[in-house]
Short mmCIF file of N, CA and C in Angstrom, two decimals:
data_model
loop_
_atom_site.label_atom_id
_atom_site.label_comp_id
_atom_site.label_asym_id
_atom_site.label_seq_id
_atom_site.Cartn_x
_atom_site.Cartn_y
_atom_site.Cartn_z
N MET A 1 47.44 -78.68 -45.38
CA MET A 1 47.85 -77.57 -44.57
C MET A 1 49.25 -77.11 -44.97
N MET A 2 50.12 -78.06 -45.29
CA MET A 2 51.49 -77.69 -45.70
C MET A 2 51.47 -76.85 -46.97
N HIS A 3 50.54 -77.13 -47.87
CA HIS A 3 50.42 -76.35 -49.10
C HIS A 3 50.12 -74.88 -48.76
N HIS A 4 49.15 -74.67 -47.86
CA HIS A 4 48.78 -73.30 -47.48
C HIS A 4 49.92 -72.61 -46.75
N ASP A 5 50.63 -73.35 -45.90
CA ASP A 5 51.78 -72.80 -45.18
C ASP A 5 52.85 -72.34 -46.18
N SER A 6 53.14 -73.19 -47.14
CA SER A 6 54.15 -72.84 -48.16
C SER A 6 53.72 -71.64 -48.99
N ALA A 7 52.45 -71.59 -49.35
CA ALA A 7 51.94 -70.46 -50.14
C ALA A 7 52.05 -69.16 -49.35
N MET A 8 51.75 -69.20 -48.06
CA MET A 8 51.86 -68.00 -47.23
C MET A 8 53.31 -67.54 -47.11
N LEU A 9 54.24 -68.51 -47.04
CA LEU A 9 55.65 -68.18 -46.90
C LEU A 9 56.23 -67.51 -48.15
N GLU A 10 55.53 -67.61 -49.28
CA GLU A 10 55.99 -66.92 -50.48
C GLU A 10 55.83 -65.41 -50.36
N ASN A 11 54.93 -64.95 -49.48
CA ASN A 11 54.63 -63.53 -49.35
C ASN A 11 54.97 -62.93 -47.99
N CYS A 12 55.49 -63.72 -47.06
CA CYS A 12 55.85 -63.18 -45.77
C CYS A 12 57.04 -63.95 -45.21
N GLN A 13 57.63 -63.38 -44.15
CA GLN A 13 58.84 -63.96 -43.60
C GLN A 13 58.59 -65.20 -42.73
N TYR A 14 57.43 -65.25 -42.08
CA TYR A 14 57.13 -66.42 -41.25
C TYR A 14 55.62 -66.62 -41.16
N VAL A 15 55.24 -67.83 -40.76
CA VAL A 15 53.84 -68.19 -40.55
C VAL A 15 53.73 -68.87 -39.19
N ARG A 16 52.82 -68.39 -38.38
CA ARG A 16 52.54 -69.05 -37.11
C ARG A 16 51.46 -70.10 -37.35
N CYS A 17 51.61 -71.24 -36.71
CA CYS A 17 50.59 -72.29 -36.77
C CYS A 17 50.16 -72.58 -35.34
N LEU A 18 48.90 -72.31 -35.05
CA LEU A 18 48.34 -72.61 -33.73
C LEU A 18 47.51 -73.87 -33.85
N VAL A 19 47.91 -74.89 -33.11
CA VAL A 19 47.19 -76.15 -33.09
C VAL A 19 46.22 -76.06 -31.91
N ILE A 20 44.92 -75.99 -32.21
CA ILE A 20 43.91 -75.71 -31.20
C ILE A 20 43.21 -77.00 -30.78
N ASP A 21 43.08 -77.19 -29.48
CA ASP A 21 42.39 -78.36 -28.95
C ASP A 21 41.14 -77.90 -28.20
N PHE A 22 40.00 -78.44 -28.58
CA PHE A 22 38.75 -78.17 -27.86
C PHE A 22 38.55 -79.30 -26.86
N SER A 23 38.39 -78.95 -25.59
CA SER A 23 38.20 -79.95 -24.53
C SER A 23 36.96 -80.79 -24.80
N ARG A 24 37.14 -82.10 -24.84
CA ARG A 24 36.03 -83.05 -25.03
C ARG A 24 35.11 -82.62 -26.16
N ALA A 25 35.69 -82.28 -27.28
CA ALA A 25 34.95 -81.68 -28.40
C ALA A 25 33.69 -82.46 -28.79
N PHE A 26 33.77 -83.76 -28.94
CA PHE A 26 32.61 -84.54 -29.36
C PHE A 26 31.60 -84.69 -28.22
N ASP A 27 32.08 -84.60 -26.97
CA ASP A 27 31.21 -84.81 -25.81
C ASP A 27 30.33 -83.62 -25.47
N VAL A 28 30.71 -82.42 -25.90
CA VAL A 28 29.96 -81.22 -25.49
C VAL A 28 29.06 -80.66 -26.59
N VAL A 29 28.94 -81.37 -27.70
CA VAL A 29 28.10 -80.88 -28.79
C VAL A 29 26.65 -80.76 -28.30
N ASN A 30 26.10 -79.57 -28.43
CA ASN A 30 24.74 -79.27 -28.01
C ASN A 30 23.79 -79.71 -29.13
N HIS A 31 22.88 -80.63 -28.83
CA HIS A 31 21.99 -81.19 -29.85
C HIS A 31 21.07 -80.12 -30.45
N VAL A 32 20.59 -79.19 -29.64
CA VAL A 32 19.70 -78.14 -30.15
C VAL A 32 20.42 -77.26 -31.16
N ILE A 33 21.65 -76.87 -30.84
CA ILE A 33 22.44 -76.04 -31.76
C ILE A 33 22.74 -76.82 -33.04
N LEU A 34 23.14 -78.09 -32.89
CA LEU A 34 23.45 -78.92 -34.06
C LEU A 34 22.24 -79.06 -34.97
N LEU A 35 21.08 -79.36 -34.40
CA LEU A 35 19.88 -79.53 -35.22
C LEU A 35 19.46 -78.23 -35.88
N ASP A 36 19.67 -77.10 -35.21
CA ASP A 36 19.38 -75.80 -35.81
C ASP A 36 20.28 -75.57 -37.03
N LYS A 37 21.55 -75.88 -36.89
CA LYS A 37 22.48 -75.72 -38.01
C LYS A 37 22.14 -76.66 -39.17
N LEU A 38 21.78 -77.90 -38.83
CA LEU A 38 21.41 -78.86 -39.88
C LEU A 38 20.18 -78.39 -40.64
N SER A 39 19.23 -77.79 -39.94
CA SER A 39 17.99 -77.33 -40.58
C SER A 39 18.25 -76.21 -41.59
N LYS A 40 19.35 -75.50 -41.42
CA LYS A 40 19.69 -74.39 -42.32
C LYS A 40 20.49 -74.84 -43.54
N LEU A 41 20.81 -76.12 -43.63
CA LEU A 41 21.63 -76.63 -44.74
C LEU A 41 20.82 -77.10 -45.95
N ASN A 42 19.53 -76.96 -45.91
CA ASN A 42 18.66 -77.40 -47.00
C ASN A 42 18.85 -78.87 -47.34
N LEU A 43 19.02 -79.69 -46.30
CA LEU A 43 19.12 -81.13 -46.49
C LEU A 43 17.72 -81.70 -46.64
N PRO A 44 17.59 -82.84 -47.30
CA PRO A 44 16.27 -83.49 -47.37
C PRO A 44 15.79 -83.80 -45.95
N ASN A 45 14.48 -83.72 -45.73
CA ASN A 45 13.90 -83.95 -44.41
C ASN A 45 14.29 -85.31 -43.84
N TYR A 46 14.36 -86.34 -44.69
CA TYR A 46 14.66 -87.67 -44.17
C TYR A 46 16.07 -87.74 -43.57
N ILE A 47 17.00 -86.95 -44.09
CA ILE A 47 18.36 -86.92 -43.53
C ILE A 47 18.34 -86.28 -42.14
N VAL A 48 17.69 -85.11 -42.04
CA VAL A 48 17.59 -84.42 -40.75
C VAL A 48 16.86 -85.31 -39.75
N ASN A 49 15.77 -85.94 -40.19
CA ASN A 49 15.01 -86.83 -39.30
C ASN A 49 15.85 -88.02 -38.83
N LEU A 50 16.69 -88.54 -39.71
CA LEU A 50 17.58 -89.64 -39.34
C LEU A 50 18.53 -89.21 -38.23
N ILE A 51 19.11 -88.01 -38.36
CA ILE A 51 20.03 -87.51 -37.34
C ILE A 51 19.29 -87.20 -36.05
N VAL A 52 18.10 -86.63 -36.14
CA VAL A 52 17.27 -86.39 -34.95
C VAL A 52 17.02 -87.71 -34.23
N SER A 53 16.65 -88.73 -34.98
CA SER A 53 16.40 -90.05 -34.40
C SER A 53 17.65 -90.61 -33.75
N PHE A 54 18.79 -90.41 -34.38
CA PHE A 54 20.07 -90.90 -33.86
C PHE A 54 20.42 -90.23 -32.53
N LEU A 55 20.08 -88.94 -32.39
CA LEU A 55 20.43 -88.18 -31.19
C LEU A 55 19.39 -88.27 -30.08
N THR A 56 18.18 -88.65 -30.42
CA THR A 56 17.08 -88.63 -29.45
C THR A 56 17.00 -89.92 -28.64
N ASP A 57 16.74 -89.74 -27.35
CA ASP A 57 16.54 -90.87 -26.42
C ASP A 57 17.73 -91.82 -26.35
N ARG A 58 18.94 -91.29 -26.50
CA ARG A 58 20.15 -92.11 -26.34
C ARG A 58 20.45 -92.24 -24.86
N THR A 59 20.91 -93.41 -24.46
CA THR A 59 21.29 -93.63 -23.06
C THR A 59 22.69 -94.23 -23.01
N GLN A 60 23.27 -94.14 -21.82
CA GLN A 60 24.56 -94.77 -21.62
C GLN A 60 24.65 -95.26 -20.18
N ALA A 61 25.50 -96.24 -19.97
CA ALA A 61 25.79 -96.76 -18.64
C ALA A 61 27.30 -96.88 -18.53
N VAL A 62 27.80 -96.87 -17.32
CA VAL A 62 29.24 -96.98 -17.09
C VAL A 62 29.51 -98.31 -16.39
N LYS A 63 30.52 -99.02 -16.89
CA LYS A 63 30.90 -100.29 -16.27
C LYS A 63 32.29 -100.15 -15.67
N VAL A 64 32.39 -100.48 -14.39
CA VAL A 64 33.68 -100.50 -13.69
C VAL A 64 33.80 -101.88 -13.05
N GLY A 65 34.77 -102.62 -13.54
CA GLY A 65 34.89 -104.00 -13.06
C GLY A 65 33.66 -104.78 -13.47
N ASP A 66 32.97 -105.39 -12.49
CA ASP A 66 31.75 -106.14 -12.81
C ASP A 66 30.49 -105.36 -12.43
N LYS A 67 30.63 -104.11 -12.06
CA LYS A 67 29.50 -103.26 -11.69
C LYS A 67 29.10 -102.36 -12.86
N ILE A 68 27.78 -102.26 -13.08
CA ILE A 68 27.25 -101.41 -14.15
C ILE A 68 26.28 -100.42 -13.54
N SER A 69 26.45 -99.15 -13.90
CA SER A 69 25.56 -98.10 -13.39
C SER A 69 24.20 -98.18 -14.06
N CYS A 70 23.27 -97.41 -13.55
CA CYS A 70 21.95 -97.29 -14.18
C CYS A 70 22.09 -96.54 -15.49
N GLN A 71 21.22 -96.83 -16.43
CA GLN A 71 21.20 -96.11 -17.71
C GLN A 71 20.80 -94.65 -17.47
N GLN A 72 21.47 -93.74 -18.12
CA GLN A 72 21.16 -92.31 -18.04
C GLN A 72 20.99 -91.77 -19.46
N PHE A 73 20.03 -90.86 -19.61
CA PHE A 73 19.83 -90.25 -20.92
C PHE A 73 20.97 -89.27 -21.23
N ILE A 74 21.33 -89.21 -22.49
CA ILE A 74 22.39 -88.30 -22.95
C ILE A 74 21.72 -87.17 -23.72
N ASN A 75 21.96 -85.93 -23.33
CA ASN A 75 21.37 -84.80 -24.06
C ASN A 75 22.44 -83.92 -24.70
N ARG A 76 23.68 -84.36 -24.64
CA ARG A 76 24.79 -83.64 -25.26
C ARG A 76 25.74 -84.66 -25.88
N GLY A 77 26.50 -84.19 -26.84
CA GLY A 77 27.55 -85.04 -27.40
C GLY A 77 27.09 -85.85 -28.59
N ILE A 78 28.07 -86.29 -29.34
CA ILE A 78 27.84 -87.14 -30.50
C ILE A 78 28.84 -88.29 -30.44
N VAL A 79 28.48 -89.41 -31.03
CA VAL A 79 29.33 -90.59 -30.99
C VAL A 79 30.44 -90.42 -32.01
N GLN A 80 31.67 -90.31 -31.52
CA GLN A 80 32.80 -90.03 -32.40
C GLN A 80 33.02 -91.15 -33.41
N GLY A 81 32.84 -92.39 -33.02
CA GLY A 81 33.10 -93.51 -33.91
C GLY A 81 31.93 -93.88 -34.82
N SER A 82 30.86 -93.10 -34.78
CA SER A 82 29.70 -93.41 -35.61
C SER A 82 29.86 -92.83 -37.01
N GLY A 83 28.97 -93.22 -37.89
CA GLY A 83 29.00 -92.70 -39.26
C GLY A 83 28.66 -91.22 -39.34
N VAL A 84 27.77 -90.75 -38.47
CA VAL A 84 27.35 -89.34 -38.53
C VAL A 84 28.09 -88.44 -37.55
N GLY A 85 28.82 -89.02 -36.60
CA GLY A 85 29.50 -88.23 -35.57
C GLY A 85 30.48 -87.19 -36.11
N PRO A 86 31.51 -87.61 -36.86
CA PRO A 86 32.48 -86.63 -37.36
C PRO A 86 31.85 -85.57 -38.28
N THR A 87 30.91 -85.99 -39.12
CA THR A 87 30.24 -85.03 -40.00
C THR A 87 29.41 -84.04 -39.20
N SER A 88 28.74 -84.54 -38.17
CA SER A 88 27.96 -83.66 -37.30
C SER A 88 28.87 -82.65 -36.61
N TYR A 89 30.05 -83.09 -36.21
CA TYR A 89 30.99 -82.17 -35.57
C TYR A 89 31.43 -81.09 -36.55
N VAL A 90 31.68 -81.47 -37.79
CA VAL A 90 32.08 -80.48 -38.81
C VAL A 90 30.98 -79.43 -38.99
N VAL A 91 29.72 -79.87 -38.97
CA VAL A 91 28.60 -78.93 -39.06
C VAL A 91 28.62 -77.99 -37.86
N MET A 92 28.89 -78.54 -36.67
CA MET A 92 28.91 -77.73 -35.45
C MET A 92 29.95 -76.61 -35.53
N GLU A 93 31.11 -76.92 -36.04
CA GLU A 93 32.16 -75.89 -36.05
C GLU A 93 32.25 -75.15 -37.38
N SER A 94 31.24 -75.31 -38.23
CA SER A 94 31.29 -74.68 -39.56
C SER A 94 31.30 -73.15 -39.49
N ASP A 95 30.80 -72.56 -38.43
CA ASP A 95 30.80 -71.10 -38.33
C ASP A 95 32.01 -70.56 -37.59
N LEU A 96 32.95 -71.43 -37.25
CA LEU A 96 34.20 -70.99 -36.63
C LEU A 96 35.11 -70.47 -37.72
N LYS A 97 35.36 -69.18 -37.71
CA LYS A 97 36.14 -68.52 -38.77
C LYS A 97 37.21 -67.63 -38.14
N PRO A 98 38.31 -67.41 -38.85
CA PRO A 98 39.31 -66.46 -38.34
C PRO A 98 38.77 -65.03 -38.43
N LEU A 99 39.27 -64.17 -37.55
CA LEU A 99 38.82 -62.78 -37.57
C LEU A 99 39.40 -62.01 -38.75
N SER A 100 40.56 -62.43 -39.23
CA SER A 100 41.21 -61.74 -40.34
C SER A 100 41.19 -62.62 -41.58
N SER A 101 40.95 -62.02 -42.73
CA SER A 101 40.90 -62.79 -43.97
C SER A 101 42.28 -63.29 -44.41
N VAL A 102 43.35 -62.77 -43.84
CA VAL A 102 44.69 -63.25 -44.20
C VAL A 102 45.05 -64.54 -43.45
N ASN A 103 44.31 -64.83 -42.39
CA ASN A 103 44.53 -66.06 -41.63
C ASN A 103 43.74 -67.20 -42.27
N LEU A 104 44.16 -68.41 -42.00
CA LEU A 104 43.48 -69.57 -42.55
C LEU A 104 43.23 -70.58 -41.44
N LEU A 105 42.00 -71.03 -41.35
CA LEU A 105 41.62 -72.04 -40.37
C LEU A 105 41.50 -73.36 -41.10
N CYS A 106 42.31 -74.34 -40.73
CA CYS A 106 42.28 -75.67 -41.33
C CYS A 106 41.61 -76.61 -40.34
N LYS A 107 40.50 -77.23 -40.77
CA LYS A 107 39.72 -78.09 -39.87
C LYS A 107 39.59 -79.47 -40.47
N PHE A 108 39.78 -80.47 -39.63
CA PHE A 108 39.52 -81.86 -40.00
C PHE A 108 38.96 -82.55 -38.77
N ALA A 109 37.67 -82.88 -38.81
CA ALA A 109 36.95 -83.40 -37.64
C ALA A 109 37.21 -82.47 -36.47
N ASP A 110 37.79 -82.95 -35.36
CA ASP A 110 38.00 -82.07 -34.22
C ASP A 110 39.42 -81.50 -34.15
N ASP A 111 40.20 -81.67 -35.20
CA ASP A 111 41.53 -81.06 -35.28
C ASP A 111 41.39 -79.70 -35.95
N THR A 112 41.81 -78.66 -35.25
CA THR A 112 41.69 -77.30 -35.78
C THR A 112 43.05 -76.62 -35.71
N ASN A 113 43.51 -76.11 -36.83
CA ASN A 113 44.80 -75.42 -36.91
C ASN A 113 44.58 -74.04 -37.53
N LEU A 114 45.21 -73.05 -36.94
CA LEU A 114 45.10 -71.68 -37.43
C LEU A 114 46.46 -71.25 -37.97
N LEU A 115 46.50 -70.91 -39.26
CA LEU A 115 47.72 -70.40 -39.89
C LEU A 115 47.64 -68.88 -39.91
N VAL A 116 48.67 -68.24 -39.36
CA VAL A 116 48.69 -66.78 -39.24
C VAL A 116 49.99 -66.26 -39.86
N PRO A 117 49.92 -65.62 -41.02
CA PRO A 117 51.13 -65.09 -41.64
C PRO A 117 51.60 -63.80 -40.96
N ALA A 118 52.83 -63.79 -40.52
CA ALA A 118 53.55 -62.63 -39.99
C ALA A 118 52.88 -61.88 -38.82
N ASN A 119 51.66 -61.42 -38.93
CA ASN A 119 51.03 -60.65 -37.86
C ASN A 119 49.94 -61.47 -37.19
N PRO A 120 50.01 -61.65 -35.87
CA PRO A 120 49.05 -62.52 -35.20
C PRO A 120 47.65 -61.91 -35.07
N VAL A 121 46.66 -62.64 -35.55
CA VAL A 121 45.25 -62.32 -35.34
C VAL A 121 44.57 -63.65 -35.05
N LEU A 122 43.94 -63.78 -33.91
CA LEU A 122 43.39 -65.06 -33.49
C LEU A 122 41.97 -65.28 -33.98
N ILE A 123 41.39 -66.43 -33.60
CA ILE A 123 40.03 -66.76 -33.99
C ILE A 123 39.03 -66.05 -33.09
N ASN A 124 37.80 -66.03 -33.51
CA ASN A 124 36.74 -65.39 -32.75
C ASN A 124 36.32 -66.32 -31.61
N ILE A 125 36.80 -66.03 -30.41
CA ILE A 125 36.51 -66.86 -29.25
C ILE A 125 35.01 -66.85 -28.94
N HIS A 126 34.32 -65.77 -29.28
CA HIS A 126 32.88 -65.65 -29.01
C HIS A 126 32.11 -66.77 -29.71
N THR A 127 32.49 -67.11 -30.94
CA THR A 127 31.83 -68.18 -31.67
C THR A 127 31.99 -69.51 -30.94
N CYS A 128 33.17 -69.75 -30.38
CA CYS A 128 33.40 -70.98 -29.63
C CYS A 128 32.45 -71.05 -28.44
N THR A 129 32.26 -69.94 -27.75
CA THR A 129 31.39 -69.88 -26.58
C THR A 129 29.94 -70.15 -26.97
N ILE A 130 29.49 -69.57 -28.06
CA ILE A 130 28.11 -69.77 -28.52
C ILE A 130 27.86 -71.24 -28.82
N ASN A 131 28.83 -71.91 -29.41
CA ASN A 131 28.67 -73.32 -29.77
C ASN A 131 28.87 -74.26 -28.58
N GLY A 132 29.30 -73.73 -27.46
CA GLY A 132 29.51 -74.56 -26.27
C GLY A 132 30.86 -75.23 -26.23
N PHE A 133 31.78 -74.84 -27.10
CA PHE A 133 33.12 -75.42 -27.10
C PHE A 133 34.00 -74.70 -26.09
N ILE A 134 34.92 -75.44 -25.50
CA ILE A 134 35.86 -74.87 -24.55
C ILE A 134 37.26 -75.12 -25.11
N ILE A 135 38.00 -74.05 -25.35
CA ILE A 135 39.37 -74.21 -25.84
C ILE A 135 40.25 -74.62 -24.68
N CYS A 136 40.99 -75.70 -24.86
CA CYS A 136 41.90 -76.19 -23.84
C CYS A 136 43.23 -75.46 -24.02
N ILE A 137 43.37 -74.32 -23.32
CA ILE A 137 44.53 -73.44 -23.49
C ILE A 137 45.84 -74.18 -23.26
N SER A 138 45.89 -75.09 -22.29
CA SER A 138 47.13 -75.79 -21.98
C SER A 138 47.60 -76.70 -23.10
N LYS A 139 46.70 -77.06 -24.04
CA LYS A 139 47.08 -77.96 -25.14
C LYS A 139 47.35 -77.23 -26.45
N ILE A 140 47.17 -75.91 -26.49
CA ILE A 140 47.45 -75.18 -27.72
C ILE A 140 48.94 -75.21 -27.98
N GLN A 141 49.29 -75.61 -29.18
CA GLN A 141 50.70 -75.63 -29.58
C GLN A 141 50.94 -74.49 -30.56
N HIS A 142 52.05 -73.84 -30.40
CA HIS A 142 52.40 -72.69 -31.24
C HIS A 142 53.68 -73.02 -31.96
N GLU A 143 53.62 -73.03 -33.27
CA GLU A 143 54.80 -73.31 -34.08
C GLU A 143 55.01 -72.16 -35.04
N VAL A 144 56.26 -71.86 -35.34
CA VAL A 144 56.57 -70.80 -36.30
C VAL A 144 57.41 -71.41 -37.41
N ASP A 145 56.99 -71.18 -38.66
CA ASP A 145 57.70 -71.68 -39.83
C ASP A 145 58.29 -70.47 -40.55
N TYR A 146 59.60 -70.44 -40.70
CA TYR A 146 60.27 -69.30 -41.33
C TYR A 146 60.57 -69.58 -42.79
N SER A 147 60.51 -68.54 -43.58
CA SER A 147 60.77 -68.68 -45.02
C SER A 147 62.25 -68.77 -45.34
N GLY A 148 63.08 -68.32 -44.44
CA GLY A 148 64.51 -68.31 -44.70
C GLY A 148 64.97 -67.01 -45.33
N ARG A 149 64.01 -66.13 -45.72
CA ARG A 149 64.34 -64.83 -46.30
C ARG A 149 64.39 -63.80 -45.19
N MET A 150 65.17 -62.79 -45.34
CA MET A 150 65.23 -61.70 -44.37
C MET A 150 64.77 -60.42 -44.98
#
């Protein structure tokens, strides 16, 4: 990201960096949307079937002290610490793009940063809504990096 920031500063006076946080990003992944996106990637059937199997009929229980709740089926979310979780999340947000071609969206798992040179143009919030993501406005950080030129 620093490379892109430096490159942008060669052609403009400042670059805004918006650090975007999606509320419970891994927890709200919609399995139907994820599987639809995976089917469009021309992956071998056995890979898609493996992920379908991984997401299907998953249950969880909550333990508080020595009490354990009943098992409940999970129909949303992906396991962040699993082998397929972070990659599945990247597939989910693959259609999240900046509205302007001069802006750059830097994504790594659920960390999303938007670099905006000189003139602010934000991301397409509509895409976030379609994917079921909720931007946590209170956690967005705004930083400005100046080139030092006037």
